[in-house]
CSV table of C-alpha atoms in Angstrom, one decimal:
chain,number,residue,atom,x,y,z
F,68,MET,CA,138.2,100.4,87.8
F,69,LEU,CA,134.8,101.1,86.5
F,70,ARG,CA,133.6,97.9,85.2
F,71,TRP,CA,129.7,96.6,85.3
F,72,GLY,CA,128.9,93.2,85.8
F,73,ALA,CA,128.5,90.1,88.0
F,74,SER,CA,131.5,89.6,90.5
F,75,SER,CA,132.9,87.0,92.3
F,76,TRP,CA,133.2,87.6,96.1
F,77,GLU,CA,136.6,86.3,96.5
F,78,GLU,CA,138.1,87.8,93.2
F,79,ASP,CA,136.6,91.4,92.3
F,80,ALA,CA,133.5,91.9,94.1
F,81,ILE,CA,133.4,95.9,95.5
F,82,LEU,CA,130.4,96.9,97.1
F,83,LEU,CA,128.5,100.2,96.5
F,84,GLY,CA,126.2,101.6,99.3
F,85,THR,CA,123.0,100.8,97.6
F,86,HIS,CA,124.0,97.3,97.5
F,87,LEU,CA,123.1,97.3,101.3
F,88,PHE,CA,119.8,98.2,103.2
F,89,VAL,CA,118.9,97.4,106.8
F,90,GLY,CA,119.9,94.0,107.1
F,91,ASN,CA,120.1,93.1,103.5
F,92,PRO,CA,123.2,92.7,101.8
F,93,PHE,CA,121.6,92.3,98.4
F,94,ASN,CA,119.4,95.6,98.1
F,95,LYS,CA,120.4,97.2,94.7
F,96,ALA,CA,122.5,96.7,92.3
F,97,PRO,CA,123.8,99.0,89.5
F,98,ASN,CA,122.5,99.2,85.8
F,99,GLU,CA,124.8,98.8,83.3
F,100,THR,CA,124.3,102.4,82.3
F,101,LEU,CA,126.0,103.5,85.0
F,102,LYS,CA,124.1,107.3,84.8
F,103,ASN,CA,124.1,107.9,88.7
F,104,PHE,CA,123.9,106.6,92.1
F,105,ARG,CA,120.2,106.0,91.6
F,106,ASP,CA,120.5,103.9,87.7
F,107,THR,CA,119.9,100.6,89.9
F,108,THR,CA,117.5,97.7,90.0
F,109,GLU,CA,116.2,96.5,93.0
F,110,TYR,CA,117.2,92.4,94.0
F,111,ASP,CA,114.0,90.0,94.0
F,112,LEU,CA,115.2,88.1,97.0
F,113,GLU,CA,112.1,85.7,96.8
F,114,ALA,CA,114.0,84.4,93.1
F,115,LEU,CA,117.7,85.2,94.5
F,116,ALA,CA,120.0,82.2,94.1
F,117,GLU,CA,121.7,80.2,96.1
F,118,CYS,CA,125.0,81.2,94.9
F,119,ALA,CA,124.0,84.6,93.7
F,120,LEU,CA,126.9,87.0,93.5
F,121,PRO,CA,126.8,91.1,93.2
F,122,VAL,CA,126.1,92.8,90.2
F,123,THR,CA,129.1,95.4,90.7
F,124,ALA,CA,130.1,99.0,88.9
F,125,TYR,CA,133.7,98.5,90.1
F,126,LYS,CA,136.5,96.0,89.7
F,127,PRO,CA,140.1,95.8,90.5
F,128,THR,CA,142.5,96.5,88.0
F,129,GLY,CA,146.6,96.6,87.9
F,130,ASP,CA,148.8,94.3,90.1
F,131,ARG,CA,146.3,91.7,92.1
F,132,GLY,CA,149.0,91.4,94.8
F,133,GLU,CA,149.5,95.0,95.1
F,134,TYR,CA,145.7,95.4,95.3
F,135,ASP,CA,145.3,92.7,98.4
F,136,ARG,CA,148.8,94.2,100.0
F,137,GLN,CA,147.1,97.2,100.2
F,138,TYR,CA,143.7,96.9,101.2
F,139,THR,CA,142.9,96.9,104.8
F,140,HIS,CA,144.8,94.7,107.1
F,141,TRP,CA,144.1,94.1,111.2
F,142,THR,CA,146.5,93.3,114.1
F,143,LEU,CA,145.4,90.5,115.9
F,144,PRO,CA,146.7,90.8,119.7
F,145,ASN,CA,149.2,88.2,119.0
F,146,GLY,CA,150.7,90.7,116.2
F,147,ASP,CA,149.5,88.9,113.1
F,148,ARG,CA,148.8,90.8,110.7
F,149,VAL,CA,145.5,89.6,108.6
F,150,PRO,CA,143.1,90.8,105.9
F,151,ALA,CA,140.0,92.6,106.9
F,152,ARG,CA,138.4,90.9,103.5
F,153,ASP,CA,139.0,87.3,105.6
F,154,TYR,CA,136.1,87.8,107.8
F,155,TYR,CA,132.3,88.5,107.8
F,156,ARG,CA,131.6,92.0,108.4
F,157,VAL,CA,129.1,94.6,109.2
F,158,ALA,CA,129.4,97.3,106.6
F,159,TRP,CA,127.2,100.1,106.4
F,160,ARG,CA,126.7,103.5,104.7
F,161,SER,CA,129.2,105.7,105.9
F,162,MET,CA,127.6,108.9,104.2
F,163,ALA,CA,124.6,109.6,106.5
F,164,ALA,CA,121.5,110.6,105.2
F,165,ASN,CA,119.9,112.5,108.1
F,166,THR,CA,116.1,113.0,107.0
F,167,GLY,CA,115.8,110.1,105.1
F,168,GLU,CA,114.2,106.7,105.5
F,169,ARG,CA,117.0,105.4,107.3
F,170,THR,CA,120.3,107.3,108.1
F,171,LEU,CA,121.8,104.2,110.1
F,172,ILE,CA,122.0,101.4,106.7
F,173,SER,CA,123.9,98.4,107.7
F,174,ALA,CA,124.0,94.6,106.7
F,175,LEU,CA,126.8,91.8,107.1
F,176,ILE,CA,128.8,91.6,104.0
F,177,PRO,CA,131.1,87.8,103.3
F,178,PRO,CA,134.6,87.0,103.6
F,179,GLY,CA,136.3,88.6,100.2
F,180,ALA,CA,133.8,91.7,99.3
F,181,ALA,CA,135.6,95.1,98.9
F,182,HIS,CA,134.1,98.1,98.9
F,183,VAL,CA,134.1,101.8,98.3
F,184,HIS,CA,134.9,104.4,100.5
F,185,SER,CA,131.2,105.9,101.0
F,186,VAL,CA,131.0,102.3,102.5
F,187,ALA,CA,133.1,101.4,106.0
F,188,ALA,CA,133.0,97.9,107.8
F,189,ALA,CA,134.2,96.2,110.9
F,190,ALA,CA,134.3,93.2,112.6
F,191,ASN,CA,136.5,91.4,115.3
F,192,PRO,CA,138.5,88.8,113.8
F,193,GLU,CA,138.7,86.8,116.7
F,194,ASP,CA,134.7,87.1,117.6
F,195,PRO,CA,132.3,86.3,114.9
F,196,LEU,CA,129.6,86.8,117.0
F,197,ALA,CA,130.4,90.0,117.4
F,198,ALA,CA,129.6,91.6,113.7
F,199,VAL,CA,126.3,89.8,113.9
F,200,LEU,CA,125.3,91.3,117.5
F,201,SER,CA,126.5,94.7,116.2
F,202,ALA,CA,124.4,94.3,112.6
F,203,ALA,CA,121.4,93.1,115.4
F,204,VAL,CA,121.8,96.6,117.2
F,205,MET,CA,122.8,98.8,114.0
F,206,SER,CA,119.4,97.7,112.2
F,207,THR,CA,117.3,99.1,115.1
F,208,LEU,CA,115.1,102.2,115.0
F,209,LEU,CA,116.7,103.0,118.7
F,210,ALA,CA,120.4,103.1,117.1
F,211,ASP,CA,119.4,105.0,114.2
F,212,PHE,CA,117.7,107.5,116.5
F,213,SER,CA,120.8,107.7,118.1
F,214,ILE,CA,123.0,108.5,115.5
F,215,ARG,CA,120.6,110.7,113.4
F,216,SER,CA,119.9,112.9,116.7
F,217,ALA,CA,123.1,114.6,116.2
F,218,PRO,CA,123.2,115.5,112.6
F,219,LYS,CA,126.4,114.7,110.6
F,220,SER,CA,127.4,114.3,106.9
F,221,GLY,CA,129.0,110.6,107.8
F,222,ILE,CA,128.8,107.8,110.1
F,223,PRO,CA,132.6,107.2,111.4
F,224,LEU,CA,133.3,104.1,113.9
F,225,SER,CA,133.3,106.4,116.7
F,226,ALA,CA,130.0,107.0,116.7
F,227,LEU,CA,129.1,103.3,116.3
F,228,ASN,CA,131.0,102.5,119.6
F,229,ARG,CA,129.2,104.7,121.0
F,230,LEU,CA,125.6,102.8,120.9
F,231,ALA,CA,124.2,100.9,123.5
F,232,MET,CA,125.1,97.3,122.8
F,233,VAL,CA,122.9,94.0,124.4
F,234,PRO,CA,124.3,92.0,126.9
F,235,ARG,CA,125.5,88.7,125.3
F,236,ASP,CA,124.3,86.9,128.5
F,237,HIS,CA,121.0,87.6,128.0
F,238,ALA,CA,118.1,84.6,128.2
F,239,LEU,CA,116.7,86.2,124.8
F,240,ILE,CA,120.2,86.5,122.8
F,241,ALA,CA,119.2,83.5,120.4
F,242,SER,CA,115.8,85.3,119.1
F,243,LEU,CA,118.0,87.9,118.4
F,244,LEU,CA,120.7,86.4,116.4
F,245,LEU,CA,118.3,84.1,114.6
F,246,ARG,CA,116.5,87.0,113.4
F,247,THR,CA,119.7,89.0,112.2
F,248,LEU,CA,121.2,85.7,110.5
F,249,ARG,CA,117.8,84.9,108.4
F,250,LEU,CA,117.7,88.6,107.2
F,251,ASN,CA,121.6,88.6,106.3
F,252,CYS,CA,122.3,85.4,105.0
F,253,VAL,CA,120.8,85.6,101.8
F,254,THR,CA,123.1,83.1,99.9
F,255,ASN,CA,125.1,80.5,100.4
F,256,ALA,CA,127.9,83.0,100.9
F,257,TYR,CA,126.9,83.1,104.6
F,258,ALA,CA,126.9,79.1,105.1
F,259,ASP,CA,130.0,78.9,107.4
F,260,LEU,CA,128.9,82.3,109.7
F,261,TRP,CA,125.4,80.4,109.6
F,262,ALA,CA,127.1,76.6,110.9
F,263,GLU,CA,129.6,78.8,113.1
F,264,CYS,CA,126.4,80.9,115.0
F,265,TRP,CA,124.1,77.8,114.6
F,266,ARG,CA,122.1,77.3,118.5
F,267,ASP,CA,119.6,74.4,119.0
F,268,GLU,CA,117.3,77.3,120.4
F,269,PHE,CA,116.9,78.3,116.8
F,270,ALA,CA,115.0,75.5,115.8
F,271,GLN,CA,112.8,76.0,118.8
F,272,ASP,CA,112.0,80.0,118.1
F,273,ALA,CA,108.6,80.5,117.2
F,274,PRO,CA,108.0,84.2,115.2
F,275,ILE,CA,106.0,86.3,117.0
F,276,LEU,CA,104.2,88.3,113.9
F,277,GLN,CA,103.0,86.4,110.8
F,278,ARG,CA,104.9,84.8,108.2
F,279,PHE,CA,103.9,83.8,105.0
F,280,ASP,CA,106.8,81.4,104.0
F,281,GLU,CA,108.3,80.1,107.0
F,282,ARG,CA,110.9,77.3,106.0
F,283,PRO,CA,112.1,74.9,108.2
F,284,ILE,CA,115.9,75.8,109.4
F,285,GLY,CA,118.8,73.6,110.6
F,286,PRO,CA,122.4,73.9,111.0
F,287,ASP,CA,123.5,73.7,107.7
F,288,TRP,CA,122.4,76.5,105.7
F,289,THR,CA,119.8,76.2,102.6
F,290,ALA,CA,117.4,78.0,100.2
F,291,GLY,CA,114.8,78.0,103.0
F,292,THR,CA,117.6,79.4,105.8
F,293,PRO,CA,117.0,83.3,104.9
F,294,LEU,CA,113.6,85.3,105.1
F,295,ARG,CA,112.8,86.1,101.5
F,296,ARG,CA,108.9,87.2,101.3
F,297,ALA,CA,108.9,91.3,101.9
F,298,VAL,CA,106.1,91.0,104.9
F,299,ASP,CA,108.6,88.1,106.6
F,300,ARG,CA,111.5,90.3,106.3
F,301,ARG,CA,109.4,93.5,107.7
F,302,ASN,CA,108.1,91.5,110.8
F,303,ALA,CA,111.7,89.8,111.4
F,304,GLN,CA,113.0,93.3,111.6
F,305,VAL,CA,109.7,94.8,114.0
F,306,GLU,CA,110.6,91.9,116.2
F,307,ILE,CA,114.4,92.9,116.4
F,308,ASP,CA,113.1,96.3,117.0
F,309,ALA,CA,111.0,95.7,120.1
F,310,LEU,CA,113.4,92.8,121.0
F,311,VAL,CA,116.8,95.1,121.9
F,312,ALA,CA,114.3,98.0,123.2
F,313,LEU,CA,113.4,95.3,126.0
F,314,MET,CA,116.9,94.3,126.3
F,315,LEU,CA,118.1,97.5,126.7
F,316,GLY,CA,115.2,98.8,129.0
F,317,VAL,CA,113.3,100.8,126.5
F,318,PRO,CA,109.8,101.2,127.3
F,319,VAL,CA,107.6,99.9,124.2
F,320,GLU,CA,105.9,103.5,124.0
F,321,ASP,CA,109.2,105.6,123.7
F,322,LEU,CA,110.2,103.1,121.0
F,323,CYS,CA,107.0,103.8,119.3
F,324,THR,CA,107.3,107.5,119.9
F,325,ILE,CA,110.6,107.6,118.7
F,326,TYR,CA,109.2,105.9,115.2
F,327,ARG,CA,106.3,108.1,115.0
F,328,THR,CA,108.2,111.6,115.8
F,329,GLN,CA,111.8,111.0,114.9
F,330,PHE,CA,111.4,108.7,111.3
F,331,ALA,CA,108.4,111.0,109.7
F,332,VAL,CA,109.4,109.4,105.8
F,333,LEU,CA,108.9,106.2,107.3
F,334,TYR,CA,106.3,106.4,108.9
F,335,GLY,CA,104.8,107.8,106.0
F,336,TYR,CA,105.6,105.1,103.9
F,337,ASP,CA,104.1,102.7,106.5
F,338,GLN,CA,100.9,104.6,105.7
F,339,ARG,CA,100.7,103.9,102.0
F,340,GLU,CA,103.9,103.1,99.8
F,341,TYR,CA,104.3,100.1,101.9
F,342,THR,CA,101.3,97.8,100.9
F,343,TYR,CA,101.3,94.2,101.1
F,344,ASP,CA,98.8,91.5,99.1
F,345,ALA,CA,97.3,88.7,101.1
F,346,ASN,CA,100.6,86.6,100.3
F,347,GLY,CA,102.8,89.0,102.1
F,348,ARG,CA,104.0,90.7,98.5
F,349,LEU,CA,104.7,94.0,98.7
F,350,VAL,CA,102.9,95.4,95.8
F,351,PRO,CA,104.1,97.6,93.3
F,352,ASN,CA,103.5,101.2,92.8
F,353,SER,CA,102.2,100.1,89.2
F,354,VAL,CA,99.6,97.7,90.5
F,355,LEU,CA,98.7,99.8,93.4
F,356,THR,CA,98.0,103.2,91.0
F,357,VAL,CA,95.5,100.7,89.3
F,358,TRP,CA,94.1,99.6,92.3
F,359,ARG,CA,93.9,103.0,93.7
F,360,LYS,CA,92.1,104.4,90.7
F,361,MET,CA,89.3,101.6,90.8
F,362,GLY,CA,88.6,102.3,94.5
F,363,GLU,CA,90.6,100.2,96.2
F,364,PRO,CA,88.6,96.8,95.6
F,365,GLU,CA,89.2,94.1,98.0
F,366,SER,CA,88.7,90.8,96.4
F,367,ASN,CA,90.4,89.3,93.1
F,368,ASP,CA,87.1,89.4,91.5
F,369,ALA,CA,86.5,93.1,91.2
F,370,MET,CA,90.3,93.4,89.5
F,371,ALA,CA,91.3,91.3,87.1
F,372,ALA,CA,94.4,89.1,87.1
F,373,ASP,CA,96.2,90.8,84.4
F,374,LEU,CA,95.4,94.4,86.3
F,375,ARG,CA,97.1,92.9,89.4
F,376,THR,CA,100.1,91.8,87.5
F,377,ALA,CA,103.8,93.1,87.7
F,378,THR,CA,107.2,91.7,86.3
F,379,HIS,CA,109.9,91.7,88.9
F,380,PRO,CA,112.8,94.1,87.5
F,381,GLY,CA,115.3,92.3,89.5
F,382,SER,CA,114.8,88.3,88.4
F,383,GLY,CA,112.0,89.1,85.3
F,384,ILE,CA,109.4,87.0,86.7
F,385,ASP,CA,105.7,88.1,86.8
F,386,TYR,CA,104.1,88.2,90.2
F,387,VAL,CA,100.2,87.8,90.5
F,388,TYR,CA,99.4,90.3,93.4
F,389,GLU,CA,95.8,88.6,95.5
F,390,LEU,CA,93.7,90.9,97.3
F,391,PRO,CA,93.1,92.0,99.7
F,392,PHE,CA,96.1,94.7,99.6
F,393,ALA,CA,96.8,96.5,103.3
F,394,THR,CA,99.7,98.1,104.9
F,395,ARG,CA,101.1,97.3,108.2
F,396,ASP,CA,100.7,99.2,111.9
F,397,ARG,CA,104.1,99.3,113.0
F,398,GLU,CA,103.1,100.5,116.2
F,399,ALA,CA,101.0,97.9,117.1
F,400,ASP,CA,103.2,95.3,115.8
F,401,PHE,CA,105.9,96.7,118.2
F,402,ARG,CA,103.4,96.5,120.9
F,403,ILE,CA,102.6,92.6,120.3
F,404,ALA,CA,106.2,91.7,119.6
F,405,TYR,CA,107.2,93.5,122.9
F,406,ALA,CA,104.8,92.0,125.0
F,407,GLU,CA,105.5,88.4,123.8
F,408,PHE,CA,109.1,88.9,124.3
F,409,GLU,CA,108.3,90.0,127.9
F,410,ARG,CA,106.2,86.7,128.2
F,411,ARG,CA,108.9,84.5,127.2
F,412,LEU,CA,111.7,86.4,129.4
F,413,ALA,CA,109.7,85.9,132.4
F,414,ALA,CA,109.2,81.8,131.5
F,415,LEU,CA,113.0,81.4,131.2
F,416,GLN,CA,113.6,83.8,134.4
């Protein structure tokens, strides 16, 4: 039933495709006006509450017992039937945007969450790690390229089953798990998954690319567990891209070529729209427009604070963006991350 508002994971959360982006289950929420699928507001991950619930456009109606019975169930090897909604799952937008910024758009969703037909989800009820590793691989440009190289209107599970998966016994598997979990586990709804996947190696794993809001982590989920700052999340995803390429034996130059030639929209955004401030925040267009009209000044003294201030629509918080502003070179970062992971791998062998 069409009914806008915050939703409980266990009771009435029905996710839309716009809720998801790559490695992010809190991407955009539908607005109360519900004009069309683009009528959304981006979540502010920096300000997202530990117990935040998704704002949804749909909620179940009618007999709740019947709703639960009709929802997808899985059959275990012992013959038991279990509700899919009882598990953490990797979910993806099943409608393929073959020429957009990304085609394969996926994130982990928590127990209780339902979704509309334009979203699909999968997991192994007896192996929670499988969903995390699948989410890791599915977030990469390599997997995305595999999907978009044969354009289609939808992305069925059969297409994902053909993706190359990383070996579980790889020496750097903990590095891949850590980055994937820190991108996806954005609220305490993921606390059990974080605890179940925790490895002591996580605490010793240092980021390769720059972090602006790095916080201590431990086996218990806290507000510091997820990466929240925009450039920190971007850099972690770049590291995942490079690490999966290394694990699958794909040379870094091939990864760079795929990015440059097959992801023209993302490449274009990286050259101009995705501009970050000195604190690693993504600068909104309202501030960028003024900055460019002023000749792209490089110091705060040359651009008044009120001109560098914007209100985040998702939280209502006023952020003052600090100069200098700059884009990031994804290809250069691929090479840096790949080389460092190669070094770490050699040290472990």
